[in-house]
PDB file of C-alpha atoms in Angstrom:
ATOM      1  CA  GLY A   1       0.000   0.000   0.000  1.00 65.00           C
ATOM      2  CA  GLU A   2       0.851   3.638   0.103  1.00 74.00           C
ATOM      3  CA  ASP A   3      -0.344   6.967   1.450  1.00 81.00           C
ATOM      4  CA  PHE A   4       0.440  10.653   0.858  1.00 87.00           C
ATOM      5  CA  SER A   5       4.040  10.061   2.042  1.00 88.00           C
ATOM      6  CA  GLY A   6       4.673   7.400  -0.596  1.00 84.00           C
ATOM      7  CA  PRO A   7       4.787   3.607  -0.720  1.00 81.00           C
ATOM      8  CA  TRP A   8       4.917   1.516   2.447  1.00 75.00           C
ATOM      9  CA  TYR A   9       7.891  -0.805   2.711  1.00 74.00           C
ATOM     10  CA  GLY A  10       8.178  -4.044   4.615  1.00 71.00           C
ATOM     11  CA  TYR A  11      10.470  -7.019   4.557  1.00 70.00           C
ATOM     12  CA  GLN A  12       9.717 -10.644   5.240  1.00 73.00           C
ATOM     13  CA  ILE A  13      12.287 -13.335   5.891  1.00 80.00           C
ATOM     14  CA  LEU A  14      12.180 -16.882   7.170  1.00 82.00           C
ATOM     15  CA  ARG A  15      13.070 -17.105  10.858  1.00 83.00           C
ATOM     16  CA  GLU A  16      15.910 -19.562  10.205  1.00 87.00           C
ATOM     17  CA  GLN A  17      17.506 -17.162   7.715  1.00 90.00           C
ATOM     18  CA  LEU A  18      17.161 -14.185  10.068  1.00 91.00           C
ATOM     19  CA  ASP A  19      18.681 -16.183  12.946  1.00 90.00           C
ATOM     20  CA  ARG A  20      21.621 -17.240  10.762  1.00 93.00           C
ATOM     21  CA  ILE A  21      22.262 -13.650   9.608  1.00 95.00           C
ATOM     22  CA  LEU A  22      22.108 -12.273  13.163  1.00 92.00           C
ATOM     23  CA  ILE A  23      24.443 -14.946  14.530  1.00 92.00           C
ATOM     24  CA  GLU A  24      26.936 -14.401  11.681  1.00 95.00           C
ATOM     25  CA  ARG A  25      26.934 -10.623  12.268  1.00 96.00           C
ATOM     26  CA  ALA A  26      27.399 -11.089  16.019  1.00 92.00           C
ATOM     27  CA  ALA A  27      30.361 -13.427  15.427  1.00 93.00           C
ATOM     28  CA  GLU A  28      31.868 -10.925  12.954  1.00 96.00           C
ATOM     29  CA  ALA A  29      31.589  -8.254  15.667  1.00 96.00           C
ATOM     30  CA  GLY A  30      33.580 -10.425  18.066  1.00 92.00           C
ATOM     31  CA  VAL A  31      30.782 -12.068  20.046  1.00 86.00           C
ATOM     32  CA  GLN A  32      31.564 -15.599  21.196  1.00 81.00           C
ATOM     33  CA  VAL A  33      28.617 -17.661  19.922  1.00 82.00           C
ATOM     34  CA  LEU A  34      28.010 -21.026  21.591  1.00 79.00           C
ATOM     35  CA  GLN A  35      25.574 -23.333  19.803  1.00 79.00           C
ATOM     36  CA  PRO A  36      23.827 -25.390  20.819  1.00 78.00           C
ATOM     37  CA  CYS A  37      23.930 -24.152  24.379  1.00 77.00           C
ATOM     38  CA  LEU A  38      21.513 -24.835  27.198  1.00 78.00           C
ATOM     39  CA  VAL A  39      21.903 -22.100  29.761  1.00 80.00           C
ATOM     40  CA  GLY A  40      21.949 -23.087  33.397  1.00 86.00           C
ATOM     41  CA  GLU A  41      22.037 -20.536  36.190  1.00 93.00           C
ATOM     42  CA  PRO A  42      23.193 -16.913  36.182  1.00 96.00           C
ATOM     43  CA  ILE A  43      26.230 -16.143  38.298  1.00 96.00           C
ATOM     44  CA  VAL A  44      25.433 -13.232  40.616  1.00 97.00           C
ATOM     45  CA  ARG A  45      28.112 -11.618  42.777  1.00 96.00           C
ATOM     46  CA  ASP A  46      27.474  -8.604  44.987  1.00 96.00           C
ATOM     47  CA  GLY A  47      24.094  -8.059  43.292  1.00 95.00           C
ATOM     48  CA  ARG A  48      25.570  -8.043  39.767  1.00 97.00           C
ATOM     49  CA  VAL A  49      25.077 -10.664  37.055  1.00 97.00           C
ATOM     50  CA  CYS A  50      28.606 -11.552  35.945  1.00 97.00           C
ATOM     51  CA  GLY A  51      28.214 -14.743  33.927  1.00 94.00           C
ATOM     52  CA  ILE A  52      26.438 -18.079  33.597  1.00 93.00           C
ATOM     53  CA  ARG A  53      26.938 -21.656  34.638  1.00 90.00           C
ATOM     54  CA  HIS A  54      26.855 -23.954  31.621  1.00 80.00           C
ATOM     55  CA  GLY A  55      27.064 -27.660  32.278  1.00 78.00           C
ATOM     56  CA  GLY A  56      30.053 -28.159  34.534  1.00 82.00           C
ATOM     57  CA  SER A  57      31.745 -24.913  33.517  1.00 86.00           C
ATOM     58  CA  THR A  58      31.232 -21.204  33.993  1.00 90.00           C
ATOM     59  CA  ILE A  59      31.309 -18.375  31.492  1.00 90.00           C
ATOM     60  CA  SER A  60      32.213 -14.921  32.803  1.00 92.00           C
ATOM     61  CA  ALA A  61      30.731 -11.871  31.107  1.00 91.00           C
ATOM     62  CA  ARG A  62      30.657  -8.121  31.651  1.00 92.00           C
ATOM     63  CA  VAL A  63      27.025  -8.176  30.465  1.00 93.00           C
ATOM     64  CA  VAL A  64      24.585 -11.068  30.090  1.00 93.00           C
ATOM     65  CA  ILE A  65      21.821 -10.513  27.538  1.00 92.00           C
ATOM     66  CA  ASP A  66      18.704 -12.657  27.749  1.00 93.00           C
ATOM     67  CA  ALA A  67      16.944 -12.967  24.397  1.00 89.00           C
ATOM     68  CA  THR A  68      15.214 -16.275  25.168  1.00 90.00           C
ATOM     69  CA  GLY A  69      11.744 -15.075  24.174  1.00 89.00           C
ATOM     70  CA  ASN A  70       8.839 -16.718  25.991  1.00 88.00           C
ATOM     71  CA  ALA A  71      11.260 -18.881  27.971  1.00 90.00           C
ATOM     72  CA  ASN A  72      12.070 -15.784  30.092  1.00 92.00           C
ATOM     73  CA  TRP A  73      15.220 -17.491  31.383  1.00 94.00           C
ATOM     74  CA  LEU A  74      16.804 -14.604  33.297  1.00 96.00           C
ATOM     75  CA  ARG A  75      13.541 -13.103  34.577  1.00 96.00           C
ATOM     76  CA  ARG A  76      12.639 -16.469  36.066  1.00 95.00           C
ATOM     77  CA  ARG A  77      16.095 -17.119  37.567  1.00 95.00           C
ATOM     78  CA  LEU A  78      16.343 -13.631  39.098  1.00 96.00           C
ATOM     79  CA  ARG A  79      12.665 -13.753  40.151  1.00 96.00           C
ATOM     80  CA  LEU A  80      11.948 -10.418  38.477  1.00 97.00           C
ATOM     81  CA  GLN A  81       8.368  -9.199  38.399  1.00 97.00           C
ATOM     82  CA  ARG A  82       6.359  -9.022  35.178  1.00 96.00           C
ATOM     83  CA  THR A  83       3.318  -6.836  34.531  1.00 96.00           C
ATOM     84  CA  THR A  84       0.514  -8.227  32.366  1.00 95.00           C
ATOM     85  CA  ALA A  85      -1.490  -5.623  30.447  1.00 93.00           C
ATOM     86  CA  SER A  86      -4.082  -7.627  28.487  1.00 92.00           C
ATOM     87  CA  PRO A  87      -6.326 -10.626  28.826  1.00 90.00           C
ATOM     88  CA  PRO A  88      -4.680 -13.909  27.757  1.00 89.00           C
ATOM     89  CA  LEU A  89      -3.935 -13.820  24.019  1.00 90.00           C
ATOM     90  CA  ARG A  90      -2.790 -16.727  21.855  1.00 90.00           C
ATOM     91  CA  ALA A  91      -1.797 -16.352  18.231  1.00 93.00           C
ATOM     92  CA  SER A  92      -1.772 -19.256  15.817  1.00 95.00           C
ATOM     93  CA  TYR A  93       0.538 -19.370  12.823  1.00 95.00           C
ATOM     94  CA  GLY A  94       1.762 -21.597  10.064  1.00 95.00           C
ATOM     95  CA  TYR A  95       3.085 -21.895   6.541  1.00 94.00           C
ATOM     96  CA  CYS A  96       1.541 -22.780   3.180  1.00 95.00           C
ATOM     97  CA  GLU A  97       3.215 -23.738  -0.079  1.00 95.00           C
ATOM     98  CA  GLY A  98       2.077 -23.003  -3.615  1.00 93.00           C
ATOM     99  CA  GLU A  99       1.632 -20.036  -5.897  1.00 89.00           C
ATOM    100  CA  LEU A 100      -0.733 -17.104  -5.558  1.00 84.00           C
ATOM    101  CA  PHE A 101      -1.040 -14.113  -7.825  1.00 75.00           C
ATOM    102  CA  GLU A 102      -1.500 -10.385  -7.231  1.00 66.00           C
ATOM    103  CA  PRO A 103      -2.693  -9.005  -4.870  1.00 61.00           C
ATOM    104  CA  ALA A 104      -2.389 -12.079  -2.634  1.00 60.00           C
ATOM    105  CA  VAL A 105       1.435 -12.039  -2.839  1.00 63.00           C
ATOM    106  CA  ASN A 106       1.556  -8.676  -1.057  1.00 73.00           C
ATOM    107  CA  PRO A 107       1.818  -8.654   2.734  1.00 82.00           C
ATOM    108  CA  SER A 108      -1.594  -8.193   4.285  1.00 86.00           C
ATOM    109  CA  LEU A 109      -2.828  -7.289   7.753  1.00 89.00           C
ATOM    110  CA  CYS A 110      -6.613  -7.524   7.998  1.00 91.00           C
ATOM    111  CA  GLY A 111      -8.597  -6.849  11.144  1.00 92.00           C
ATOM    112  CA  ASP A 112     -12.143  -7.728  12.073  1.00 90.00           C
ATOM    113  CA  THR A 113     -14.240  -7.717  15.252  1.00 90.00           C
ATOM    114  CA  ARG A 114     -12.745 -11.054  16.366  1.00 88.00           C
ATOM    115  CA  GLY A 115      -9.029 -10.264  15.820  1.00 91.00           C
ATOM    116  CA  TRP A 116      -6.531  -9.865  12.987  1.00 94.00           C
ATOM    117  CA  THR A 117      -4.786 -11.954  10.335  1.00 94.00           C
ATOM    118  CA  TRP A 118      -1.338 -11.357   8.822  1.00 92.00           C
ATOM    119  CA  THR A 119      -0.218 -13.076   5.609  1.00 91.00           C
ATOM    120  CA  ALA A 120       3.014 -12.605   3.683  1.00 89.00           C
ATOM    121  CA  LYS A 121       5.082 -14.331   1.047  1.00 87.00           C
ATOM    122  CA  VAL A 122       8.336 -15.264   2.795  1.00 86.00           C
ATOM    123  CA  GLY A 123      10.087 -17.347   0.151  1.00 84.00           C
ATOM    124  CA  ALA A 124       9.707 -18.876  -3.283  1.00 85.00           C
ATOM    125  CA  ARG A 125       6.219 -20.418  -3.206  1.00 90.00           C
ATOM    126  CA  LEU A 126       6.111 -20.106   0.610  1.00 90.00           C
ATOM    127  CA  TYR A 127       3.593 -18.042   2.581  1.00 92.00           C
ATOM    128  CA  GLN A 128       3.341 -17.404   6.302  1.00 92.00           C
ATOM    129  CA  TRP A 129       0.148 -16.610   8.192  1.00 94.00           C
ATOM    130  CA  THR A 130      -0.631 -15.492  11.723  1.00 95.00           C
ATOM    131  CA  ARG A 131      -4.072 -15.170  13.277  1.00 95.00           C
ATOM    132  CA  LEU A 132      -4.806 -13.514  16.631  1.00 94.00           C
ATOM    133  CA  THR A 133      -8.298 -14.083  17.982  1.00 90.00           C
ATOM    134  CA  PHE A 134      -9.303 -11.789  20.840  1.00 88.00           C
ATOM    135  CA  ARG A 135     -11.692 -14.294  22.423  1.00 83.00           C
ATOM    136  CA  GLY A 136     -12.206 -17.989  22.055  1.00 81.00           C
ATOM    137  CA  ASN A 137      -9.968 -20.629  20.572  1.00 84.00           C
ATOM    138  CA  PRO A 138      -7.130 -19.655  18.239  1.00 87.00           C
ATOM    139  CA  ALA A 139      -7.372 -20.609  14.561  1.00 88.00           C
ATOM    140  CA  SER A 140      -6.269 -24.133  13.748  1.00 90.00           C
ATOM    141  CA  SER A 141      -5.976 -23.770   9.970  1.00 90.00           C
ATOM    142  CA  PRO A 142      -4.767 -21.187   7.417  1.00 93.00           C
ATOM    143  CA  PRO A 143      -6.998 -18.237   6.500  1.00 92.00           C
ATOM    144  CA  HIS A 144      -9.337 -18.427   3.521  1.00 88.00           C
ATOM    145  CA  SER A 145      -6.971 -16.264   1.408  1.00 87.00           C
ATOM    146  CA  LEU A 146      -4.444 -19.148   1.485  1.00 91.00           C
ATOM    147  CA  SER A 147      -6.941 -22.015   1.166  1.00 88.00           C
ATOM    148  CA  ALA A 148      -5.758 -22.887  -2.370  1.00 90.00           C
ATOM    149  CA  LEU A 149      -2.278 -23.702  -1.015  1.00 94.00           C
ATOM    150  CA  ARG A 150      -0.918 -26.781   0.768  1.00 95.00           C
ATOM    151  CA  SER A 151      -0.305 -26.422   4.509  1.00 94.00           C
ATOM    152  CA  GLN A 152       3.314 -27.042   5.514  1.00 93.00           C
ATOM    153  CA  GLY A 153       3.665 -28.601   8.930  1.00 92.00           C
ATOM    154  CA  LYS A 154       1.413 -28.153  11.921  1.00 94.00           C
ATOM    155  CA  THR A 155      -0.294 -24.999  13.050  1.00 95.00           C
ATOM    156  CA  ARG A 156       1.719 -23.544  15.925  1.00 94.00           C
ATOM    157  CA  TYR A 157       0.662 -21.336  18.793  1.00 93.00           C
ATOM    158  CA  SER A 158       2.308 -18.549  20.757  1.00 90.00           C
ATOM    159  CA  ASP A 159       1.358 -16.709  23.933  1.00 90.00           C
ATOM    160  CA  VAL A 160       1.194 -13.053  22.901  1.00 91.00           C
ATOM    161  CA  THR A 161      -0.440 -11.743  26.069  1.00 92.00           C
ATOM    162  CA  TRP A 162       0.791  -8.177  26.531  1.00 93.00           C
ATOM    163  CA  ARG A 163       3.442  -8.191  29.236  1.00 95.00           C
ATOM    164  CA  CYS A 164       6.564  -6.370  30.368  1.00 96.00           C
ATOM    165  CA  VAL A 165       9.395  -7.230  32.758  1.00 97.00           C
ATOM    166  CA  GLU A 166       9.478  -4.473  35.361  1.00 96.00           C
ATOM    167  CA  GLU A 167      13.305  -4.364  35.462  1.00 96.00           C
ATOM    168  CA  PRO A 168      14.515  -5.351  31.951  1.00 97.00           C
ATOM    169  CA  ALA A 169      17.997  -4.009  32.717  1.00 97.00           C
ATOM    170  CA  GLY A 170      20.096  -4.077  35.848  1.00 97.00           C
ATOM    171  CA  PRO A 171      23.626  -4.539  37.095  1.00 98.00           C
ATOM    172  CA  GLY A 172      25.322  -6.759  34.498  1.00 97.00           C
ATOM    173  CA  TYR A 173      22.235  -7.753  32.517  1.00 97.00           C
ATOM    174  CA  PHE A 174      19.786  -6.770  29.799  1.00 97.00           C
ATOM    175  CA  ILE A 175      16.606  -8.595  28.911  1.00 97.00           C
ATOM    176  CA  ALA A 176      15.746  -8.081  25.246  1.00 96.00           C
ATOM    177  CA  GLY A 177      13.014  -8.795  22.712  1.00 93.00           C
ATOM    178  CA  ASP A 178      10.077 -10.985  23.722  1.00 93.00           C
ATOM    179  CA  ALA A 179      11.895 -11.957  26.920  1.00 95.00           C
ATOM    180  CA  ALA A 180      11.515  -8.297  28.008  1.00 96.00           C
ATOM    181  CA  MET A 181       8.185  -7.253  26.500  1.00 96.00           C
ATOM    182  CA  VAL A 182       5.390  -8.564  24.323  1.00 93.00           C
ATOM    183  CA  LEU A 183       2.967  -6.111  22.727  1.00 87.00           C
ATOM    184  CA  ASP A 184       1.333  -7.707  19.691  1.00 69.00           C
TER     185      ASP A 184
END
């Protein structure tokens, strides 16, 4: 779409590709990337987060950044408070494969009295959809606009209840992304 300021721009990318790009850029900037890595407990000395325990070893850090999304690793371990600002909200999402033609290939965000639906082409012959329903059960199948395509994999669900960690930064730590705040 567009308005008086000109065309609207947006970019869509598969999550796996975005993750790979971000990890490569972090490594290029000198970040030590450990994968796969299950994080254990934060190391806290004199009220400051100064590293993590990983398996039988420890990793020291000037700053620990938690970007674990809904897992909320550091918030849970530090017992930080979280404020909820909406009723419970669950979004459903999935992928479909096939070919659609204009205007269906354009990203779309459509709202109605029950919620909203986002669709976008994210790859060659691959479309992503997300449906948030304000009340009732989340959608279990793709929206009608993608009904001519084949579903790829199972419908997935995500808790998108509006919430915010009350202290997303503190001595030696930052909590980022969905681990810090969700406002969908």
